[in-house]
Amino acid sequence: MKPPVLRLKRGRDPRVRVHPWIFKGDVADVSDVEPGAVVTIVDVAGRFVGRGLYNPRPALCCRVVTWRDEAVGDALLRRRIAVAVARRTEHGALPTLGRLVWSEADGLPGLVVDRYGPVAVVQCLTLGMARRRRDLVSALREAIGDVPVFSADEPGQATLEGFDPARTWLDEHGPDHVIVEEGAVKIGVTFGQGHKTGLYLDQRENRLRVAAHAAGCDVLDAFSYTAGFACHALVAGARRAVCLESSPEAISGAHENFKLNDVADRARIVAGNAFDELRRLDRSGERFGLVVLDPPPFARGRDALDAAARGYKEVNLRAMRLLAPGGVLATFSCSHHVSAEMFEAICREAAGDAGVSLRVLDRLTQSADHPEALTIPETRYLKGVLLHAV
Ligand code: SAH
């Protein structure tokens, strides 16, 4: 059976063959197709472009899975999963903590798979992937062995795509709570709770890198989630850490992590709005040798860019004022719409207003298991700068 056809408005312009996103506005016409099904994409002249998964509901209505004239079926998805897993296998072993499949960057748009020790967590971001969930999980088990699989769909994204988010064990039940090791630090994860698939795995390498500047310091971990940065800093020899966080679930996770790492006596978490707390700390005259600033994405869409820029400038300005002489600031943005250049320009303005001179020690990005596809700029979304107050 031949897949239905989606015809683009444009010809074979160079962008068509390198970026897998097709928006409703790009589509000239599409034959009658079941939501979530495979379509053959052709250009305005009817020439083959690729095949992808279609959903008439969201503005981003089709994600290309292949640019070749091949079937998008179980065999192809199985192969892609096997390749994604093989990419992350080193010396015959898979890391016990990390991302195994990352959506577009692994040729599986709409599918995320993370490993937390004995458990795999699957997140379907599109209807097309959600409909194929069972087959994808069987392919995953073929690649990594027979592990319990927790499904952690994001309700907002599922609503956008028009499917019921699954937040449950898929068949075989696994442990609801595990303790994973990230370098020298232990971190608790409760499946179905918290953000992302449990942890911000994209910051895994940065937590290790930033901790290298922590010895002997007073540390401020702003927007701390479950205090991953603070725990790493304390285990690496920081004197004490203050965390700022607003989510009660994250705060209770942070308390657990302080205990797990035997650092509770040196750690404090302040529940509340980090914007207000940064201001309060400044007024109280506290200063820190290491400040980590890892806010949520302030710009969820392009239209929110101005407000996001103001938000980033404000928190960075406050954080810079809190640096002790010779202190280090690790500042991040995970907004897709804020480029690395724009983020650094904002930091530059903040430094100007704060009246501090900062030297760039390093530029940071997401962990290597969240690879960047050169032709899909959205796959480089986490930007960080490590700055040294001089
Ligand atoms: N650094 C963390 C990830 C931080 S994600 C890690 O490595 O695990 C951003 C965090 O900011 C989330 O936990 C979110 O709950 C919190 N947050 C969002 N808005 C906030 C606000 N206004 N004040 C304090 N925390 C906030």
Coordinates of C-alpha atoms and ligand atoms in Angstrom, one line a residue:
M1 CA 0.0 0.0 0.0
K2 CA 1.4 3.4 -1.0
P3 CA 1.4 6.1 1.6
P4 CA -0.8 9.2 1.0
V5 CA 0.9 12.2 -0.5
L6 CA 1.7 15.6 1.0
R7 CA 2.6 18.2 -1.7
L8 CA 4.8 21.1 -0.7
K9 CA 4.2 24.6 -2.0
R10 CA 7.9 25.0 -2.8
G11 CA 10.3 23.4 -5.2
R12 CA 13.4 21.5 -4.1
D13 CA 15.0 24.5 -2.4
P14 CA 18.1 23.6 -0.4
R15 CA 16.3 23.9 3.0
V16 CA 13.8 21.2 2.1
R17 CA 16.3 18.3 2.2
V18 CA 18.1 19.2 5.4
H19 CA 15.5 20.2 7.9
P20 CA 12.8 17.7 8.9
W21 CA 10.1 20.1 9.9
I22 CA 7.1 20.9 7.7
F23 CA 4.6 23.4 8.8
K24 CA 1.0 23.8 7.7
G25 CA 1.9 26.9 5.8
D26 CA 4.4 24.9 3.7
V27 CA 1.8 22.4 2.5
A28 CA 0.0 22.9 -0.9
D29 CA -2.3 19.9 -0.4
V30 CA -2.4 16.6 1.3
S31 CA -4.4 13.5 0.5
D32 CA -6.9 12.1 3.0
V33 CA -4.6 10.7 5.7
E34 CA -5.2 9.3 9.1
P35 CA -3.5 11.4 11.9
G36 CA -0.2 9.9 12.8
A37 CA 0.3 8.0 9.5
V38 CA 3.2 8.0 7.1
V39 CA 3.0 10.4 4.1
T40 CA 5.2 10.6 1.0
I41 CA 6.3 14.2 0.6
V42 CA 6.7 15.7 -2.9
D43 CA 7.7 19.1 -4.0
V44 CA 5.5 21.5 -6.0
A45 CA 6.5 19.7 -9.2
G46 CA 5.6 16.3 -7.8
R47 CA 9.2 15.2 -7.3
F48 CA 10.0 12.9 -4.3
V49 CA 11.3 14.7 -1.3
G50 CA 11.0 12.3 1.6
R51 CA 8.7 10.4 3.9
G52 CA 7.5 11.5 7.3
L53 CA 4.8 11.2 10.0
Y54 CA 1.8 13.5 9.6
N55 CA -0.6 15.0 12.0
P56 CA -3.1 17.6 10.8
R57 CA -3.5 19.1 14.3
P58 CA -0.4 21.0 15.2
A59 CA 1.2 23.8 13.1
L60 CA 4.3 21.6 12.8
C61 CA 2.3 19.0 10.9
C62 CA 4.9 16.7 9.5
R63 CA 8.4 15.6 10.6
V64 CA 10.5 13.9 7.9
V65 CA 11.9 10.5 8.9
T66 CA 13.8 9.7 5.7
W67 CA 15.0 11.6 2.6
R68 CA 15.3 8.3 0.7
D69 CA 12.6 6.4 -1.2
E70 CA 12.2 3.7 1.5
A71 CA 9.4 2.5 3.7
V72 CA 8.9 4.2 7.1
G73 CA 8.0 1.0 9.0
D74 CA 9.0 -1.1 11.8
A75 CA 12.3 -2.1 10.2
L76 CA 13.5 1.4 9.7
L77 CA 12.6 2.6 13.2
R78 CA 14.2 -0.5 14.6
R79 CA 17.4 0.3 12.7
R80 CA 17.4 3.9 13.8
I81 CA 17.0 2.9 17.5
A82 CA 19.8 0.3 17.2
V83 CA 22.1 3.0 15.6
A84 CA 21.3 5.6 18.3
V85 CA 22.1 3.0 21.0
A86 CA 25.3 2.0 19.3
R87 CA 26.4 5.6 19.1
R88 CA 26.3 5.8 22.8
T89 CA 28.0 2.5 23.5
E90 CA 31.7 2.8 24.5
H91 CA 34.0 -0.2 24.9
G92 CA 31.0 -2.5 24.6
A93 CA 29.0 -0.9 27.4
L94 CA 26.2 1.6 27.5
P95 CA 26.4 4.4 30.1
T96 CA 24.0 3.6 33.0
L97 CA 22.7 7.2 33.1
G98 CA 21.9 9.3 30.0
R99 CA 20.0 9.8 26.8
L100 CA 19.8 6.9 24.4
V101 CA 17.6 8.4 21.7
W102 CA 17.2 12.1 21.0
S103 CA 14.4 12.8 18.5
E104 CA 15.5 14.7 15.4
A105 CA 19.2 14.4 16.2
D106 CA 18.9 10.6 16.0
G107 CA 16.6 10.5 13.0
L108 CA 13.6 9.6 15.2
P109 CA 11.7 12.9 15.4
G110 CA 9.3 12.9 18.3
L111 CA 11.0 10.1 20.3
V112 CA 13.1 10.5 23.4
V113 CA 14.6 7.6 25.4
D114 CA 16.6 8.0 28.6
R115 CA 18.3 5.4 30.8
Y116 CA 18.2 5.6 34.6
G117 CA 20.1 2.6 35.8
P118 CA 17.8 -0.4 35.5
V119 CA 15.0 1.6 33.9
A120 CA 14.4 3.1 30.5
V121 CA 12.1 6.1 30.2
V122 CA 10.3 6.8 26.9
Q123 CA 8.7 10.0 25.9
C124 CA 6.6 10.4 22.8
L125 CA 6.4 14.0 21.6
T126 CA 4.3 13.3 18.5
L127 CA 1.1 11.4 17.7
G128 CA 3.0 9.4 15.1
M129 CA 5.5 8.1 17.7
A130 CA 2.8 7.6 20.4
R131 CA 0.9 5.3 18.0
R132 CA 4.0 3.2 17.4
R133 CA 5.0 3.1 21.1
R134 CA 4.7 -0.6 21.6
D135 CA 6.9 -1.4 18.5
L136 CA 9.4 1.2 19.5
V137 CA 9.7 -0.3 23.0
S138 CA 10.1 -3.7 21.5
A139 CA 12.9 -2.4 19.3
L140 CA 14.5 -0.7 22.3
R141 CA 14.5 -3.9 24.3
E142 CA 16.1 -5.6 21.3
A143 CA 18.9 -3.1 21.5
I144 CA 19.4 -2.7 25.3
G145 CA 17.9 -5.8 26.8
D146 CA 14.6 -6.5 28.6
V147 CA 14.3 -3.5 30.9
P148 CA 11.2 -2.1 32.6
V149 CA 10.0 0.9 30.6
F150 CA 8.3 3.9 32.1
S151 CA 6.4 6.2 29.8
A152 CA 6.8 9.9 30.6
D153 CA 4.8 11.8 28.0
E154 CA 4.5 15.6 28.5
P155 CA 0.8 16.5 28.9
G156 CA 1.2 19.9 27.2
Q157 CA 2.8 18.4 24.1
A158 CA 0.4 15.4 24.0
T159 CA -2.6 17.9 24.0
L160 CA -1.0 19.8 21.2
E161 CA -0.7 16.6 19.2
G162 CA -4.0 15.2 20.2
F163 CA -3.2 12.0 22.2
D164 CA -3.6 10.9 25.8
P165 CA -0.3 11.3 27.6
A166 CA 0.9 8.0 29.1
R167 CA 2.6 8.5 32.5
T168 CA 2.9 5.0 33.7
W169 CA 4.9 1.7 33.4
L170 CA 4.2 0.2 30.0
D171 CA 4.0 -3.5 30.9
E172 CA 6.5 -4.9 33.3
H173 CA 6.7 -2.7 36.5
G174 CA 10.0 -1.4 37.6
P175 CA 11.1 0.4 40.8
D176 CA 9.3 3.7 41.2
H177 CA 12.4 5.2 42.7
V178 CA 16.0 4.7 41.9
I179 CA 19.3 6.2 43.0
V180 CA 21.6 6.9 40.1
E181 CA 25.3 7.8 40.2
E182 CA 26.5 10.9 38.3
G183 CA 30.2 10.9 38.8
A184 CA 30.8 11.0 42.5
V185 CA 27.3 12.2 43.3
K186 CA 24.2 10.1 44.0
I187 CA 20.8 11.5 42.7
G188 CA 17.4 10.1 43.5
V189 CA 14.8 9.8 40.7
T190 CA 11.1 9.1 41.1
F191 CA 9.5 8.1 37.9
G192 CA 6.4 10.1 36.9
Q193 CA 7.4 12.9 39.2
G194 CA 9.4 16.1 38.5
H195 CA 10.4 17.5 35.2
K196 CA 11.6 16.1 31.9
T197 CA 12.0 12.3 32.2
G198 CA 13.2 12.7 35.8
L199 CA 16.5 14.7 35.6
Y200 CA 18.0 17.4 33.4
L201 CA 20.3 15.0 31.7
D202 CA 21.3 17.7 29.3
Q203 CA 23.3 19.3 32.1
R204 CA 25.1 16.1 33.2
E205 CA 28.5 17.0 31.8
N206 CA 28.2 20.6 32.9
R207 CA 27.5 19.7 36.5
L208 CA 30.8 17.8 36.6
R209 CA 32.6 20.6 34.8
V210 CA 31.3 23.4 37.0
A211 CA 32.0 21.5 40.2
A212 CA 35.7 21.8 39.3
H213 CA 35.5 25.4 40.4
A214 CA 33.8 24.7 43.7
A215 CA 36.5 23.8 46.2
G216 CA 36.4 26.0 49.2
C217 CA 33.6 28.2 47.8
D218 CA 30.3 29.4 49.0
V219 CA 28.0 28.3 46.2
L220 CA 24.7 29.7 45.0
D221 CA 22.6 27.3 42.8
A222 CA 19.8 29.4 41.4
F223 CA 16.9 27.5 39.7
S224 CA 18.4 24.4 41.3
Y225 CA 15.7 21.7 40.5
T226 CA 16.8 18.8 42.7
A227 CA 20.1 20.5 43.6
G228 CA 22.3 18.6 41.1
F229 CA 24.8 21.4 40.7
A230 CA 24.9 22.1 44.5
C231 CA 25.5 18.4 45.4
H232 CA 28.3 18.2 42.9
A233 CA 29.9 21.4 44.2
L234 CA 29.6 20.2 47.8
V235 CA 31.0 16.8 47.1
A236 CA 33.9 18.6 45.3
G237 CA 34.7 20.5 48.4
A238 CA 32.5 23.6 48.4
R239 CA 32.1 25.1 51.9
R240 CA 28.4 25.6 51.7
A241 CA 25.6 25.9 49.1
V242 CA 22.4 27.9 48.9
C243 CA 19.8 26.7 46.4
L244 CA 16.9 28.7 45.0
E245 CA 13.9 26.8 43.7
S246 CA 10.1 27.3 43.5
S247 CA 8.8 23.7 42.8
P248 CA 7.8 21.8 46.0
E249 CA 8.5 18.4 44.3
A250 CA 12.0 19.6 43.2
I251 CA 12.7 20.9 46.7
S252 CA 11.8 17.6 48.3
G253 CA 14.1 15.9 45.8
A254 CA 16.9 18.3 46.7
H255 CA 16.5 17.4 50.4
E256 CA 16.8 13.8 49.5
N257 CA 19.9 14.4 47.4
F258 CA 21.6 16.4 50.3
K259 CA 21.1 13.4 52.5
L260 CA 22.2 10.8 49.9
N261 CA 25.5 12.7 49.5
D262 CA 25.9 13.4 53.2
V263 CA 26.0 17.2 52.6
A264 CA 22.8 18.3 54.3
D265 CA 24.7 20.2 57.1
R266 CA 26.3 22.4 54.4
A267 CA 23.2 22.9 52.2
R268 CA 20.2 25.1 52.4
I269 CA 17.3 25.5 50.0
V270 CA 15.2 28.6 49.8
A271 CA 11.7 28.0 48.5
G272 CA 10.4 30.8 46.4
N273 CA 10.8 33.0 43.3
A274 CA 14.5 33.1 42.4
F275 CA 14.1 36.6 41.0
D276 CA 13.1 37.9 44.4
E277 CA 15.6 35.8 46.3
L278 CA 18.5 37.0 44.2
R279 CA 17.5 40.6 45.0
R280 CA 17.2 39.7 48.7
L281 CA 20.6 38.1 48.8
D282 CA 22.2 41.1 47.1
R283 CA 20.6 43.5 49.6
S284 CA 21.8 41.3 52.5
G285 CA 25.4 41.6 51.2
E286 CA 26.0 37.9 50.8
R287 CA 28.6 37.0 48.2
F288 CA 29.5 33.7 46.5
G289 CA 32.6 32.2 45.0
L290 CA 30.5 30.1 42.5
V291 CA 27.1 31.0 41.2
V292 CA 25.1 28.7 38.9
L293 CA 22.2 30.2 37.0
D294 CA 20.1 27.7 35.1
P295 CA 16.6 29.1 34.6
P296 CA 13.7 27.5 32.7
P297 CA 13.3 28.6 29.1
F298 CA 12.0 32.2 29.3
A299 CA 11.2 32.2 25.6
R300 CA 8.9 29.4 24.6
G301 CA 8.1 31.1 21.3
R302 CA 9.6 33.7 19.1
D303 CA 7.0 36.3 20.1
A304 CA 8.2 36.1 23.7
L305 CA 11.8 37.0 22.8
D306 CA 11.8 40.5 24.2
A307 CA 10.4 39.5 27.6
A308 CA 12.9 36.6 27.7
A309 CA 15.8 38.9 27.0
R310 CA 14.7 41.1 29.9
G311 CA 14.4 38.1 32.2
Y312 CA 17.8 36.8 31.3
K313 CA 19.4 40.2 31.7
E314 CA 17.7 40.7 35.1
V315 CA 18.8 37.3 36.6
N316 CA 22.3 37.6 35.2
L317 CA 22.8 41.1 36.5
R318 CA 21.7 40.0 39.9
A319 CA 23.9 36.9 39.8
M320 CA 27.0 39.0 38.7
R321 CA 26.5 41.4 41.6
L322 CA 26.5 38.4 44.0
L323 CA 30.0 37.2 42.8
A324 CA 32.8 37.5 45.3
P325 CA 36.0 38.9 43.9
G326 CA 37.6 36.2 41.7
G327 CA 34.3 34.3 41.7
V328 CA 32.9 32.1 38.9
L329 CA 29.5 32.4 37.3
A330 CA 28.1 29.4 35.2
T331 CA 25.1 30.9 33.4
F332 CA 22.8 29.0 31.0
S333 CA 19.9 29.5 28.6
C334 CA 17.9 26.6 27.3
S335 CA 15.5 28.7 25.2
H336 CA 15.5 27.4 21.6
H337 CA 14.8 30.9 20.3
V338 CA 17.7 32.6 22.1
S339 CA 20.9 32.0 20.1
A340 CA 24.3 31.7 21.7
E341 CA 25.2 35.1 20.3
M342 CA 22.1 36.7 21.7
F343 CA 22.6 35.1 25.0
E344 CA 26.2 36.4 25.3
A345 CA 25.1 39.8 24.2
I346 CA 22.6 39.8 27.1
C347 CA 25.3 38.7 29.5
R348 CA 27.6 41.5 28.2
E349 CA 24.9 44.1 28.9
A350 CA 24.2 42.7 32.3
A351 CA 27.9 42.8 33.1
G352 CA 28.0 46.4 32.0
D353 CA 25.1 47.4 34.2
A354 CA 26.4 45.4 37.1
G355 CA 29.8 47.0 36.7
V356 CA 31.8 43.8 36.8
S357 CA 34.7 42.6 34.5
L358 CA 34.3 39.0 33.5
R359 CA 36.7 36.8 31.6
V360 CA 35.3 33.9 29.5
L361 CA 36.6 30.7 30.9
D362 CA 34.6 28.3 28.7
R363 CA 31.5 28.0 26.6
L364 CA 29.2 25.1 27.4
T365 CA 26.5 23.2 25.6
Q366 CA 24.3 20.2 26.3
S367 CA 25.8 16.8 27.1
A368 CA 27.2 14.8 24.1
D369 CA 24.4 12.3 24.3
H370 CA 22.1 15.1 23.1
P371 CA 23.9 15.6 19.8
E372 CA 23.6 18.6 17.6
A373 CA 22.5 18.1 14.0
L374 CA 24.3 20.8 12.0
T375 CA 21.4 21.4 9.7
I376 CA 18.8 21.5 12.5
P377 CA 19.8 24.5 14.6
E378 CA 17.0 23.8 17.1
T379 CA 19.0 20.8 18.3
R380 CA 21.5 23.1 19.9
Y381 CA 19.3 24.6 22.5
L382 CA 21.4 24.7 25.7
K383 CA 24.0 27.5 25.8
G384 CA 26.2 28.3 28.7
V385 CA 29.1 30.5 29.5
L386 CA 31.5 30.1 32.4
L387 CA 32.7 33.5 33.5
H388 CA 35.4 34.5 35.9
A389 CA 35.2 37.8 37.8
V390 CA 38.5 39.6 37.5
Ligands
SAH1 N1 20.0 23.1 37.3 C1 19.0 22.1 37.4 C2 17.9 22.2 36.3 C3 17.1 23.5 36.5 S1 15.7 23.6 35.5 C4 19.6 20.7 37.2 O1 20.8 20.6 36.9 O2 19.0 19.7 37.5 C5 14.9 25.1 36.1 C6 14.3 25.0 37.5 O3 13.9 26.3 37.8 C7 13.1 24.1 37.6 O4 13.4 23.2 38.6 C8 12.0 25.0 38.0 O5 11.1 24.5 38.9 C9 12.7 26.2 38.6 N2 12.0 27.5 38.5 C10 11.3 28.0 37.4 N3 10.9 29.3 37.7 C11 11.4 29.6 38.9 C12 11.4 30.8 39.7 N4 10.8 31.9 39.3 N5 12.0 30.8 40.9 C13 12.7 29.7 41.3 N6 12.7 28.5 40.6 C14 12.1 28.5 39.4

